[in-house]
Amino acid sequence: MIPRGVEIFAVLEPVDMRWSFDRLAGVVEGRLGREPRGRALFLFFGKRREAVKLLFFDGSGLCIFYKRLDRGTFKLPEPRGDLASVEVDETALERLLDGMDLSERKKAPRPKTLR
């Protein structure tokens, strides 16, 4: 159901997790200057970052996906500059929804040396 091959934006300012379709779509238009019914997916977090809402358009209407972690909080990479959102790729979205910390950089494997 979650579309593949779309831009994914994580909104950095917390929102009230009681907000639904119209209010979240207003945030997309007002804060990000983007069309909520376009080819993009938007992530929203509450103040404590223990829940996430995804807003996306599936071609026939707006959809919301809601997930709350049993333990821990969602962690995003630090934005560069004064941005309202940060773009993430599909792999990062999967890691994020699995509760993994996106602020940690993965270390590249060390090359093996021949002796």
Coordinates of C-alpha atoms in Angstrom, one line a residue:
M1 CA 0.0 0.0 0.0
I2 CA 2.9 2.4 0.7
P3 CA 4.0 3.6 -2.7
R4 CA 7.4 2.8 -4.1
G5 CA 9.6 5.2 -6.0
V6 CA 8.3 8.4 -4.5
E7 CA 10.1 11.2 -2.7
I8 CA 9.9 10.8 1.1
F9 CA 10.1 13.8 3.4
A10 CA 10.3 13.7 7.2
V11 CA 8.8 16.8 8.7
L12 CA 11.1 18.0 11.5
E13 CA 8.8 20.1 13.6
P14 CA 6.6 17.9 15.9
V15 CA 2.9 17.8 15.2
D16 CA -0.1 16.9 17.4
M17 CA -0.6 13.2 16.7
R18 CA -4.3 13.7 17.0
W19 CA -4.3 15.6 13.7
S20 CA -5.7 13.8 10.7
F21 CA -5.9 14.2 6.9
D22 CA -6.8 17.9 6.4
R23 CA -4.5 19.3 9.1
L24 CA -1.5 17.2 8.0
A25 CA -2.1 18.1 4.4
G26 CA -2.2 21.8 5.5
V27 CA 1.2 21.3 7.1
V28 CA 2.6 19.9 3.8
E29 CA 1.3 22.9 1.9
G30 CA 2.0 25.6 4.5
R31 CA 5.4 24.5 5.9
L32 CA 6.9 22.6 3.1
G33 CA 5.3 24.3 0.1
R34 CA 4.4 20.9 -1.5
E35 CA 1.3 19.4 -2.9
P36 CA -0.1 16.7 -0.5
R37 CA -1.7 14.9 -3.4
G38 CA 1.5 14.8 -5.4
R39 CA 4.0 11.9 -5.8
A40 CA 5.5 12.2 -2.3
L41 CA 5.2 10.6 1.1
F42 CA 5.3 12.7 4.3
L43 CA 6.4 11.6 7.8
F44 CA 5.1 13.3 10.9
F45 CA 6.3 12.8 14.4
G46 CA 4.9 13.8 17.8
K47 CA 6.9 15.7 20.4
R48 CA 8.2 12.5 22.1
R49 CA 8.9 10.7 18.7
E50 CA 7.4 7.4 19.9
A51 CA 4.8 7.5 17.0
V52 CA 4.9 8.3 13.3
K53 CA 2.2 9.1 10.8
L54 CA 2.8 8.8 7.1
L55 CA 0.6 10.8 4.7
F56 CA 0.5 9.9 1.0
F57 CA -1.8 10.0 -1.9
D58 CA -2.6 6.6 -3.6
G59 CA -4.2 8.0 -6.7
S60 CA -7.8 7.9 -5.4
G61 CA -7.4 9.6 -2.0
L62 CA -5.2 10.5 0.9
C63 CA -4.0 7.7 3.1
I64 CA -2.5 7.7 6.7
F65 CA -0.3 5.0 8.1
Y66 CA 0.2 5.2 11.8
K67 CA 2.8 3.4 13.9
R68 CA 3.7 3.5 17.5
L69 CA 6.9 1.8 18.8
D70 CA 6.5 -0.5 21.9
R71 CA 9.9 0.7 23.1
G72 CA 12.2 3.5 22.2
T73 CA 11.7 6.5 19.9
F74 CA 12.1 7.3 16.2
K75 CA 15.5 8.9 15.5
L76 CA 16.3 10.9 12.3
P77 CA 19.5 12.2 10.9
E78 CA 20.3 15.8 11.9
P79 CA 19.2 18.3 9.2
R80 CA 21.7 20.6 7.5
G81 CA 20.8 24.2 8.0
D82 CA 17.4 25.5 8.9
L83 CA 15.1 23.1 7.1
A84 CA 11.4 22.2 7.7
S85 CA 12.0 18.7 6.5
V86 CA 14.7 16.2 5.5
E87 CA 14.4 13.8 2.5
V88 CA 15.0 10.1 3.2
D89 CA 15.3 7.2 0.8
E90 CA 13.2 4.0 0.8
T91 CA 15.9 2.0 2.7
A92 CA 16.0 4.7 5.4
L93 CA 12.2 4.7 5.6
E94 CA 12.3 0.9 6.2
R95 CA 15.0 1.2 8.8
L96 CA 13.0 4.0 10.5
L97 CA 9.8 2.1 10.6
D98 CA 11.7 -0.8 12.1
G99 CA 12.8 1.5 14.9
M100 CA 16.4 1.8 13.9
D101 CA 18.4 4.9 14.6
L102 CA 19.0 6.9 11.3
S103 CA 21.3 9.4 13.1
E104 CA 24.0 6.7 13.3
R105 CA 26.2 6.4 10.3
K106 CA 27.0 3.0 9.1
K107 CA 30.7 2.3 9.0
A108 CA 32.0 1.0 5.8
P109 CA 33.6 -2.4 6.0
R110 CA 37.3 -2.3 6.3
P111 CA 39.1 -3.7 3.3
K112 CA 41.0 -7.0 3.9
T113 CA 44.7 -6.9 3.5
L114 CA 46.7 -9.7 2.1
R115 CA 49.7 -10.8 4.1

